[in-house]
Amino acid sequence: MRQILKLLKSKAFYIVLSLLLQVVALILIITYFSSRFQVFYFFMLILSVIITIHVCNRESDSSSKLLWVFLIMAVPVFGGITYLFFGGRKIPKALMSKDRQAYADYKRYALQNIKTLEKTNGKDYTLDKMISMAWSNGYYPVYEDCETKYFETGEIMFHAFMKSIREAKQFVFIETFILDQGKMWDSLLELLIEKVNEGVDVRLIYDDFGTITHLKENYEQYLNSLGVKTYSFNKIRPQLAVQMNNRDHRKMIIIDGIKAYTGGINIADEYINTKERFGYWKDMGIYIEGKGVEMFTISFLQIWNYQSHQNIRYEDFLLPDTAFEHIRGKGYIIPFSDSPTDDANTGKNMHMNMLNAAVDYFWITTPYLILDTEMIDALVLAVSNGVDVRIVVPGIPDKKLVYAVTKSNCEYLVKKGVKIYEYTPGFIHGKVCLSDDVSSLVGTVNMDFRSYYTNYECGIWLYKTQCLDAIKKDLEHIFEQSHLVTEEECRQVNPLIRYYRNVLRIFSPLM
């Protein structure tokens, strides 16, 4: 009874109830006018035809187009109006304007090091290709002389960034999708308050949707009262609006502009396995130290300025080149962030570039495998070119419907020669990609529509850095722990279950 009362009082219940009432009201209004006014009925049909033509000609992936054409044709009276509310990935003008202004400010500080470019030019096809793509997609420079360290579990990464935060002298910036109260957050918050009392500038951004069932309504104000400057990103409101779909899925911790952490780890107990939800929670992350951290500092301040309506100067938090002279790292890195408000899908393009450049192997871990036609074709083409393509997905899922689509994609890919592994100890949430012993991508980007098209994401592409051996060793250990899905298993799937999965797969762009 207590749990029911808690649910009824929650913000999530209020939001869902309000949205359902709006949907019901919209259906009733359209039904009423369509049944009584023939002109209105024909108007809705014509609207659906016009929108169908628009969908077919818009710049988008074919899977998304197919879904919306199917829905509009299936229910033509409601299909067109449904698309206007939820269709495509059109970003509201206000959000687009603010984000692009922040992006324009960012470009003034995103500068390629000419000496670094001279060293990399013509050195390697994979490196040249990624540098060109990253710069054209979002003005993300390539950096050298950055130390890198890979974390094979959330527990190890947690202890590492807690140590770095204790050593902070100037500022600590934290950006996360999920923030849940528990042992992890309690110990981190206690440390952040200590740093505030020492005069360190502590700022926190968390996504409002990612915390909607975890935090009280006034928790943002509570943290600000403690001296932790806090904003919740893109507050969920009880309205039918497409911008509610754009979530801040990034995870980054930046210390003094010289150290940074990113990966799949949110701030919740399951990420460090002090709380069990779906077996063992396998997550991974990366640490960098050096000038490349400035890209994460700028990316954080972009979101901060947008969300706070402030105009904090980037240069107040950026260090001179002399601050990094003592750091000597191996290889090159490209830190990046990805936004739904630009015209580039940087996270997806990173995956595609690595896949297309692979000669020997392309290995990747992802909690969700919700792919468009372009990515599926690229995976199959790589296999036909002799590339060892391996994808690791969870053995125990966290979302049943999404997992059904994942299984559908897995079945198709296995038949085409892609090696699919199910992580049997539990749920693998890490997003790690490795190719040919030379390049890797670690960050927040899943192999799904949300990461590729609608969310704010971040990550680090690494080329011949000192941590690649550790990444390969971890992935090989994951393969040993996981179950390799066979074609025979796929053939034995119940036809009704296969049909159910295939139907859900049509709705992939909405997942």
Coordinates of C-alpha atoms in Angstrom, one line a residue:
M1 CA 0.0 0.0 0.0
R2 CA 2.9 2.3 0.9
Q3 CA 4.5 1.7 -2.5
I4 CA 1.2 2.5 -4.3
L5 CA 0.8 5.8 -2.4
K6 CA 4.4 6.6 -3.2
L7 CA 3.7 6.0 -6.9
L8 CA 0.5 8.1 -6.9
K9 CA 2.4 11.0 -5.4
S10 CA 5.4 10.7 -7.8
K11 CA 6.2 13.2 -10.6
A12 CA 6.4 10.2 -13.0
F13 CA 2.8 9.2 -12.4
Y14 CA 1.6 12.8 -12.8
I15 CA 3.4 13.2 -16.1
V16 CA 2.2 9.8 -17.5
L17 CA -1.4 10.5 -16.4
S18 CA -1.3 14.0 -18.0
L19 CA 0.0 12.7 -21.3
L20 CA -2.5 9.9 -21.4
L21 CA -5.4 12.3 -20.8
Q22 CA -4.0 14.5 -23.6
V23 CA -3.8 11.6 -26.0
V24 CA -7.4 10.4 -25.1
A25 CA -8.7 14.0 -25.5
L26 CA -7.0 14.3 -28.9
I27 CA -8.5 11.0 -30.1
L28 CA -12.0 11.9 -28.9
I29 CA -11.8 15.4 -30.6
I30 CA -10.6 13.9 -33.9
T31 CA -13.2 11.1 -33.8
Y32 CA -16.0 13.5 -32.9
F33 CA -15.3 15.9 -35.8
S34 CA -14.5 13.1 -38.3
S35 CA -17.8 11.4 -37.6
R36 CA -19.9 14.6 -37.9
F37 CA -18.2 16.7 -40.4
Q38 CA -17.2 15.0 -43.7
V39 CA -15.1 18.0 -44.7
F40 CA -12.9 17.6 -41.5
Y41 CA -12.6 13.9 -42.3
F42 CA -11.3 14.5 -45.8
F43 CA -9.0 17.3 -44.5
M44 CA -7.4 14.8 -42.1
L45 CA -7.0 12.3 -45.0
I46 CA -5.4 15.0 -47.2
L47 CA -3.1 16.0 -44.3
S48 CA -2.0 12.4 -44.0
V49 CA -1.2 12.2 -47.7
I50 CA 0.8 15.4 -47.6
I51 CA 2.7 14.2 -44.5
T52 CA 3.4 10.8 -46.2
I53 CA 5.0 12.5 -49.2
H54 CA 7.0 14.7 -46.8
V55 CA 8.2 11.6 -44.9
C56 CA 9.3 9.8 -48.1
N57 CA 11.4 12.8 -49.1
R58 CA 12.9 13.9 -45.9
E59 CA 16.5 13.3 -44.9
S60 CA 16.3 10.3 -42.6
D61 CA 17.1 6.6 -42.3
S62 CA 14.9 4.3 -44.3
S63 CA 13.7 2.3 -41.2
S64 CA 12.2 5.5 -39.7
K65 CA 10.5 6.4 -43.0
L66 CA 9.0 2.9 -43.4
L67 CA 7.6 3.0 -39.9
W68 CA 5.8 6.3 -40.3
V69 CA 4.5 5.5 -43.7
F70 CA 3.1 2.3 -42.3
L71 CA 1.5 4.0 -39.3
I72 CA 0.0 6.8 -41.4
M73 CA -1.5 4.4 -44.0
A74 CA -2.8 2.0 -41.3
V75 CA -4.7 4.8 -39.5
P76 CA -4.9 7.7 -42.0
V77 CA -7.2 9.9 -40.0
F78 CA -5.0 9.8 -36.9
G79 CA -1.6 9.0 -38.6
G80 CA -0.9 12.5 -39.9
I81 CA -1.7 14.3 -36.6
T82 CA 0.3 11.7 -34.7
Y83 CA 3.3 12.4 -36.9
L84 CA 3.0 16.1 -36.2
F85 CA 3.3 15.5 -32.5
F86 CA 5.8 12.6 -32.4
G87 CA 7.2 12.2 -35.9
G88 CA 10.7 12.6 -37.3
R89 CA 13.3 14.2 -35.1
K90 CA 12.5 17.8 -35.6
I91 CA 14.1 19.9 -32.9
P92 CA 12.1 22.9 -31.5
K93 CA 13.3 26.2 -32.8
A94 CA 14.0 27.6 -29.3
L95 CA 16.2 24.6 -28.4
M96 CA 17.9 24.6 -31.9
S97 CA 18.7 28.3 -31.6
K98 CA 20.1 28.1 -28.1
D99 CA 22.2 25.0 -28.9
R100 CA 23.5 26.4 -32.1
Q101 CA 24.6 29.6 -30.3
A102 CA 26.4 27.5 -27.8
Y103 CA 27.9 25.6 -30.7
A104 CA 29.0 28.8 -32.4
D105 CA 30.7 29.8 -29.2
Y106 CA 32.4 26.4 -28.9
K107 CA 33.9 26.7 -32.5
R108 CA 36.0 29.6 -31.4
Y109 CA 37.9 27.3 -29.0
A110 CA 38.0 24.1 -31.1
L111 CA 41.3 24.5 -32.8
Q112 CA 43.4 21.9 -34.5
N113 CA 47.0 21.7 -33.6
I114 CA 48.9 22.3 -36.9
K115 CA 51.9 20.3 -35.7
T116 CA 49.8 17.4 -34.7
L117 CA 48.0 17.4 -38.1
E118 CA 51.4 17.4 -39.9
K119 CA 52.4 14.3 -37.9
T120 CA 49.2 12.5 -38.7
N121 CA 48.7 13.5 -42.3
G122 CA 49.2 10.4 -44.5
K123 CA 50.3 8.3 -41.5
D124 CA 47.4 5.9 -41.6
Y125 CA 44.2 5.6 -43.6
T126 CA 42.1 4.9 -40.5
L127 CA 43.5 7.8 -38.6
D128 CA 43.2 10.3 -41.5
K129 CA 39.6 9.2 -42.2
M130 CA 38.5 9.7 -38.6
I131 CA 40.3 13.0 -38.2
S132 CA 38.6 14.3 -41.3
M133 CA 35.1 13.0 -40.2
A134 CA 35.3 14.3 -36.7
W135 CA 36.4 17.8 -37.8
S136 CA 33.7 18.0 -40.5
N137 CA 31.0 16.6 -38.2
G138 CA 31.6 18.8 -35.2
Y139 CA 35.0 20.5 -35.2
Y140 CA 36.4 17.9 -32.9
P141 CA 40.2 18.2 -32.9
V142 CA 42.7 15.3 -32.7
Y143 CA 45.1 15.4 -29.7
E144 CA 48.4 13.8 -28.9
D145 CA 50.4 13.4 -25.7
C146 CA 47.3 12.5 -23.6
E147 CA 47.5 9.7 -21.0
T148 CA 44.7 7.1 -21.2
K149 CA 43.6 4.5 -18.8
Y150 CA 40.8 1.9 -19.3
F151 CA 38.5 0.6 -16.6
E152 CA 37.0 -2.8 -17.0
T153 CA 34.4 -2.4 -14.3
G154 CA 32.3 0.4 -12.8
E155 CA 33.7 -0.4 -9.4
I156 CA 37.3 0.3 -10.4
M157 CA 36.3 3.5 -12.2
F158 CA 34.3 4.8 -9.2
H159 CA 37.3 4.5 -6.9
A160 CA 39.5 6.1 -9.5
F161 CA 37.4 9.2 -10.0
M162 CA 36.7 9.6 -6.3
K163 CA 40.5 9.8 -5.8
S164 CA 40.8 12.4 -8.6
I165 CA 38.0 14.5 -7.1
R166 CA 39.7 14.5 -3.7
E167 CA 42.7 16.0 -5.4
A168 CA 40.7 18.7 -7.2
K169 CA 41.9 22.3 -6.6
Q170 CA 39.8 24.5 -9.0
F171 CA 36.7 22.8 -10.3
V172 CA 34.7 19.5 -10.6
F173 CA 32.1 19.2 -13.4
I174 CA 29.8 16.1 -13.4
E175 CA 27.3 15.3 -16.1
T176 CA 25.2 12.1 -15.9
F177 CA 22.0 10.6 -17.3
I178 CA 20.9 8.8 -14.2
L179 CA 21.4 9.9 -10.6
D180 CA 19.9 7.6 -7.9
Q181 CA 20.3 7.9 -4.2
G182 CA 22.3 5.1 -2.6
K183 CA 25.8 4.2 -1.4
M184 CA 27.5 5.5 -4.6
W185 CA 25.8 8.9 -4.6
D186 CA 25.9 9.3 -0.8
S187 CA 29.7 8.9 -0.7
L188 CA 30.1 11.1 -3.8
L189 CA 27.9 13.8 -2.5
E190 CA 29.7 13.9 0.8
L191 CA 33.0 14.4 -1.1
L192 CA 31.5 17.1 -3.3
I193 CA 30.3 19.0 -0.2
E194 CA 33.8 18.8 1.2
K195 CA 35.3 20.2 -2.0
V196 CA 32.7 23.0 -2.0
N197 CA 33.8 23.9 1.6
E198 CA 37.4 24.0 0.3
G199 CA 36.4 26.6 -2.3
V200 CA 36.3 24.2 -5.3
D201 CA 33.7 25.1 -8.0
V202 CA 31.4 22.1 -8.2
R203 CA 28.8 21.8 -10.9
L204 CA 26.4 19.0 -11.7
I205 CA 24.0 18.3 -14.6
Y206 CA 21.7 15.4 -14.6
D207 CA 18.9 14.4 -17.0
D208 CA 15.4 15.0 -15.7
F209 CA 14.0 11.9 -17.4
G210 CA 16.9 9.7 -16.1
T211 CA 16.1 10.7 -12.5
I212 CA 12.3 11.1 -12.7
T213 CA 11.7 8.0 -10.5
H214 CA 14.7 8.4 -8.3
L215 CA 14.8 12.0 -7.0
K216 CA 12.3 14.3 -5.3
E217 CA 10.8 17.2 -7.2
N218 CA 12.9 19.8 -5.3
Y219 CA 16.2 17.9 -5.2
E220 CA 17.8 20.3 -7.6
Q221 CA 17.2 23.2 -5.2
Y222 CA 18.4 21.0 -2.3
L223 CA 21.8 20.4 -4.0
N224 CA 22.1 24.1 -4.9
S225 CA 21.5 25.0 -1.2
L226 CA 24.5 22.7 -0.3
G227 CA 26.7 24.7 -2.7
V228 CA 26.7 22.1 -5.5
K229 CA 25.6 24.1 -8.5
T230 CA 23.0 21.9 -10.2
Y231 CA 20.7 21.9 -13.2
S232 CA 18.4 19.1 -14.4
F233 CA 18.5 18.9 -18.2
N234 CA 15.4 19.3 -20.3
K235 CA 12.8 19.1 -17.6
I236 CA 9.9 16.6 -18.3
R237 CA 6.6 18.5 -18.6
P238 CA 3.1 17.1 -19.1
Q239 CA 2.8 18.0 -22.7
L240 CA 2.9 16.3 -26.1
A241 CA 6.1 17.7 -27.4
V242 CA 8.9 16.0 -29.4
Q243 CA 11.7 17.8 -27.5
M244 CA 10.9 15.7 -24.5
N245 CA 12.5 12.8 -26.5
N246 CA 15.9 14.5 -26.6
R247 CA 17.7 13.3 -23.5
D248 CA 21.2 14.0 -22.1
H249 CA 22.7 10.5 -22.1
R250 CA 26.3 11.8 -21.6
K251 CA 28.4 10.8 -18.7
M252 CA 31.5 12.8 -17.9
I253 CA 33.5 13.9 -14.9
I254 CA 36.0 16.7 -15.4
I255 CA 38.6 17.7 -12.8
D256 CA 40.5 21.0 -13.0
G257 CA 40.5 20.9 -16.8
I258 CA 43.3 18.3 -16.9
K259 CA 41.6 15.0 -16.0
A260 CA 38.4 13.5 -17.4
Y261 CA 36.4 10.3 -17.1
T262 CA 33.6 9.0 -19.4
G263 CA 32.0 5.7 -20.2
G264 CA 28.7 3.9 -19.5
I265 CA 28.7 4.4 -15.8
N266 CA 25.8 6.5 -14.3
I267 CA 25.6 7.5 -10.7
A268 CA 23.6 4.6 -9.2
D269 CA 24.5 1.6 -7.0
E270 CA 23.9 -1.1 -9.8
Y271 CA 26.8 0.5 -11.8
I272 CA 29.3 -0.4 -9.0
N273 CA 27.5 -3.7 -8.1
T274 CA 26.5 -2.7 -4.6
K275 CA 23.0 -3.4 -5.7
E276 CA 22.0 -6.3 -8.0
R277 CA 19.3 -5.9 -10.6
F278 CA 20.1 -8.1 -13.6
G279 CA 22.9 -10.3 -12.5
Y280 CA 26.4 -8.8 -12.6
W281 CA 26.3 -5.3 -14.1
K282 CA 29.2 -5.1 -16.5
D283 CA 30.2 -1.5 -17.3
M284 CA 33.4 0.1 -18.7
G285 CA 35.0 3.5 -18.8
I286 CA 38.0 5.5 -19.8
Y287 CA 40.2 8.2 -18.2
I288 CA 42.2 10.8 -20.0
E289 CA 44.7 13.3 -18.8
G290 CA 46.0 16.1 -21.0
K291 CA 44.9 18.8 -23.4
G292 CA 42.2 16.6 -24.9
V293 CA 40.2 17.2 -21.7
E294 CA 39.4 20.7 -22.9
M295 CA 36.9 19.3 -25.3
F296 CA 34.9 17.8 -22.5
T297 CA 35.2 21.0 -20.5
I298 CA 33.8 23.0 -23.4
S299 CA 31.0 20.4 -24.0
F300 CA 30.0 20.6 -20.4
L301 CA 29.9 24.4 -20.4
Q302 CA 27.8 24.3 -23.7
I303 CA 25.1 22.4 -21.9
W304 CA 25.5 24.4 -18.7
N305 CA 25.1 27.8 -20.6
Y306 CA 22.1 26.4 -22.5
Q307 CA 20.3 25.0 -19.4
S308 CA 21.2 27.9 -17.0
H309 CA 20.7 30.8 -19.5
Q310 CA 24.1 32.0 -18.3
N311 CA 27.0 33.0 -20.5
I312 CA 30.0 31.5 -18.6
R313 CA 33.2 32.2 -20.5
Y314 CA 35.0 29.0 -21.6
E315 CA 38.4 30.6 -21.2
D316 CA 37.9 30.9 -17.4
F317 CA 38.1 27.1 -17.3
L318 CA 40.6 26.3 -20.0
L319 CA 44.2 25.8 -19.2
P320 CA 47.2 27.2 -21.2
D321 CA 49.3 24.7 -23.2
T322 CA 52.1 25.0 -20.6
A323 CA 49.9 23.1 -18.1
F324 CA 50.1 20.0 -20.2
E325 CA 53.9 20.0 -21.0
H326 CA 54.7 17.3 -18.4
I327 CA 52.2 14.8 -19.9
R328 CA 53.5 12.4 -22.4
G329 CA 51.0 9.9 -23.7
K330 CA 51.1 7.5 -26.6
G331 CA 49.1 7.7 -29.8
Y332 CA 46.2 10.1 -30.6
I333 CA 42.7 10.7 -29.3
I334 CA 39.5 12.5 -30.5
P335 CA 37.1 13.4 -27.6
F336 CA 33.7 14.2 -29.0
S337 CA 30.1 15.0 -28.0
D338 CA 27.1 14.5 -30.1
S339 CA 23.9 16.5 -30.3
P340 CA 20.5 16.0 -32.0
T341 CA 20.4 19.6 -32.9
D342 CA 23.2 19.4 -35.5
D343 CA 23.1 17.7 -38.9
A344 CA 25.7 15.1 -38.2
N345 CA 25.4 11.8 -36.3
T346 CA 28.9 11.7 -34.9
G347 CA 28.5 8.7 -32.7
K348 CA 27.0 6.6 -35.5
N349 CA 29.7 7.9 -38.0
M350 CA 32.4 6.8 -35.5
H351 CA 31.1 3.3 -35.5
M352 CA 30.6 3.3 -39.3
N353 CA 34.1 4.6 -39.9
M354 CA 35.7 2.0 -37.7
L355 CA 33.6 -0.8 -39.3
N356 CA 34.4 0.3 -42.8
A357 CA 38.1 0.6 -42.1
A358 CA 38.4 -2.7 -40.3
V359 CA 40.6 -5.3 -42.0
D360 CA 41.0 -8.1 -39.4
Y361 CA 38.3 -7.5 -36.8
F362 CA 35.6 -5.2 -35.4
W363 CA 34.4 -6.0 -31.9
I364 CA 31.8 -4.1 -30.0
T365 CA 29.7 -4.3 -26.8
T366 CA 26.3 -2.7 -26.5
P367 CA 23.3 -3.1 -24.1
Y368 CA 20.9 -2.6 -27.0
L369 CA 21.0 -3.6 -30.7
I370 CA 18.4 -1.5 -32.4
L371 CA 19.8 -0.9 -35.9
D372 CA 18.8 0.9 -39.0
T373 CA 19.2 -0.6 -42.5
E374 CA 22.4 1.3 -43.1
M375 CA 24.2 -0.2 -40.1
I376 CA 22.9 -3.7 -40.7
D377 CA 24.2 -3.5 -44.3
A378 CA 27.6 -2.3 -43.1
L379 CA 28.0 -5.1 -40.6
V380 CA 27.0 -7.7 -43.2
L381 CA 29.4 -6.2 -45.8
A382 CA 32.3 -6.2 -43.3
V383 CA 31.7 -10.0 -42.8
S384 CA 31.6 -10.6 -46.5
N385 CA 35.0 -8.8 -46.7
G386 CA 36.5 -11.3 -44.3
V387 CA 36.3 -9.1 -41.2
D388 CA 35.7 -10.9 -37.8
V389 CA 32.7 -9.0 -36.6
R390 CA 31.6 -9.7 -33.0
I391 CA 28.8 -8.0 -31.0
V392 CA 28.2 -8.6 -27.3
V393 CA 24.7 -8.1 -25.9
P394 CA 23.3 -8.7 -22.5
G395 CA 22.4 -12.2 -21.3
I396 CA 19.9 -10.8 -18.9
P397 CA 18.0 -7.8 -20.3
D398 CA 16.8 -4.7 -18.5
K399 CA 14.0 -3.8 -21.0
K400 CA 11.9 -6.7 -22.3
L401 CA 10.5 -5.0 -25.5
V402 CA 13.9 -3.6 -26.5
Y403 CA 15.5 -7.0 -25.9
A404 CA 13.0 -8.6 -28.2
V405 CA 14.1 -6.3 -31.0
T406 CA 17.7 -7.0 -30.1
K407 CA 17.1 -10.7 -30.4
S408 CA 15.4 -10.2 -33.8
N409 CA 18.4 -8.3 -35.1
C410 CA 20.8 -10.8 -33.6
E411 CA 19.0 -13.7 -35.4
Y412 CA 19.3 -11.9 -38.7
L413 CA 22.9 -11.0 -38.2
V414 CA 23.9 -14.5 -37.1
K415 CA 22.6 -15.9 -40.3
K416 CA 24.7 -13.4 -42.2
G417 CA 27.9 -14.5 -40.4
V418 CA 28.1 -11.9 -37.6
K419 CA 29.2 -13.4 -34.3
I420 CA 26.7 -12.5 -31.5
Y421 CA 27.7 -13.2 -27.9
E422 CA 25.3 -13.1 -25.0
Y423 CA 27.0 -11.9 -21.7
T424 CA 25.8 -14.8 -19.5
P425 CA 26.9 -13.3 -16.1
G426 CA 24.2 -10.6 -16.4
F427 CA 23.7 -7.2 -18.0
I428 CA 26.5 -5.6 -20.1
H429 CA 26.0 -1.9 -20.2
G430 CA 29.4 -0.8 -21.5
K431 CA 29.8 0.7 -24.9
V432 CA 33.3 -0.3 -26.1
C433 CA 34.5 -0.8 -29.7
L434 CA 37.9 -2.1 -30.8
S435 CA 39.2 -2.7 -34.3
D436 CA 42.4 -4.2 -35.7
D437 CA 44.5 -3.5 -32.5
V438 CA 44.8 0.1 -33.6
S439 CA 41.6 2.0 -32.7
S440 CA 38.9 2.0 -30.1
L441 CA 35.9 3.9 -29.1
V442 CA 34.8 4.2 -25.4
G443 CA 31.9 6.3 -24.3
T444 CA 28.1 6.5 -24.0
V445 CA 27.0 5.6 -27.6
N446 CA 24.9 2.5 -27.8
M447 CA 24.1 0.7 -31.1
D448 CA 20.6 2.0 -31.2
F449 CA 18.4 4.8 -32.7
R450 CA 18.3 6.9 -29.5
S451 CA 22.1 7.1 -29.3
Y452 CA 22.5 7.6 -33.0
Y453 CA 19.8 10.2 -33.6
T454 CA 18.0 11.7 -30.6
N455 CA 20.2 11.8 -27.5
Y456 CA 23.2 13.9 -26.4
E457 CA 26.2 11.6 -26.3
C458 CA 29.9 11.7 -25.8
G459 CA 33.0 9.5 -26.1
I460 CA 36.7 9.2 -26.9
W461 CA 38.1 7.6 -30.1
L462 CA 41.6 6.3 -29.4
Y463 CA 44.3 5.5 -31.9
K464 CA 47.4 3.4 -30.8
T465 CA 47.1 4.6 -27.2
Q466 CA 48.6 2.8 -24.2
C467 CA 45.2 1.4 -23.1
L468 CA 44.3 -0.6 -26.2
D469 CA 46.0 -3.8 -24.8
A470 CA 43.8 -3.5 -21.7
I471 CA 40.7 -3.1 -23.8
K472 CA 41.5 -6.1 -26.0
K473 CA 42.2 -8.2 -22.9
D474 CA 38.9 -7.3 -21.3
L475 CA 36.9 -8.0 -24.5
E476 CA 38.6 -11.4 -24.9
H477 CA 37.6 -12.2 -21.3
I478 CA 34.1 -11.1 -22.0
F479 CA 34.0 -13.5 -25.0
E480 CA 35.1 -16.3 -22.7
Q481 CA 32.3 -15.5 -20.2
S482 CA 29.7 -15.2 -22.9
H483 CA 27.6 -17.6 -25.0
L484 CA 28.1 -17.6 -28.8
V485 CA 24.7 -17.7 -30.5
T486 CA 24.5 -20.3 -33.2
E487 CA 22.4 -20.5 -36.4
E488 CA 20.9 -23.7 -35.0
E489 CA 19.6 -21.8 -32.0
C490 CA 18.1 -19.2 -34.3
R491 CA 16.3 -21.9 -36.3
Q492 CA 14.8 -23.4 -33.2
V493 CA 13.1 -20.1 -32.1
N494 CA 9.3 -20.6 -31.9
P495 CA 7.7 -19.1 -35.0
L496 CA 5.2 -17.1 -32.9
I497 CA 8.0 -15.6 -30.9
R498 CA 9.9 -14.8 -34.1
Y499 CA 6.9 -13.1 -35.5
Y500 CA 6.4 -11.1 -32.3
R501 CA 10.0 -9.9 -32.4
N502 CA 9.8 -9.0 -36.1
V503 CA 6.6 -7.0 -35.5
L504 CA 8.4 -5.1 -32.7
R505 CA 11.4 -4.6 -35.0
I506 CA 9.2 -2.4 -37.2
F507 CA 8.9 0.0 -34.4
S508 CA 12.7 0.2 -33.8
P509 CA 12.9 4.0 -34.6
L510 CA 10.7 4.7 -31.6
M511 CA 12.9 2.7 -29.1

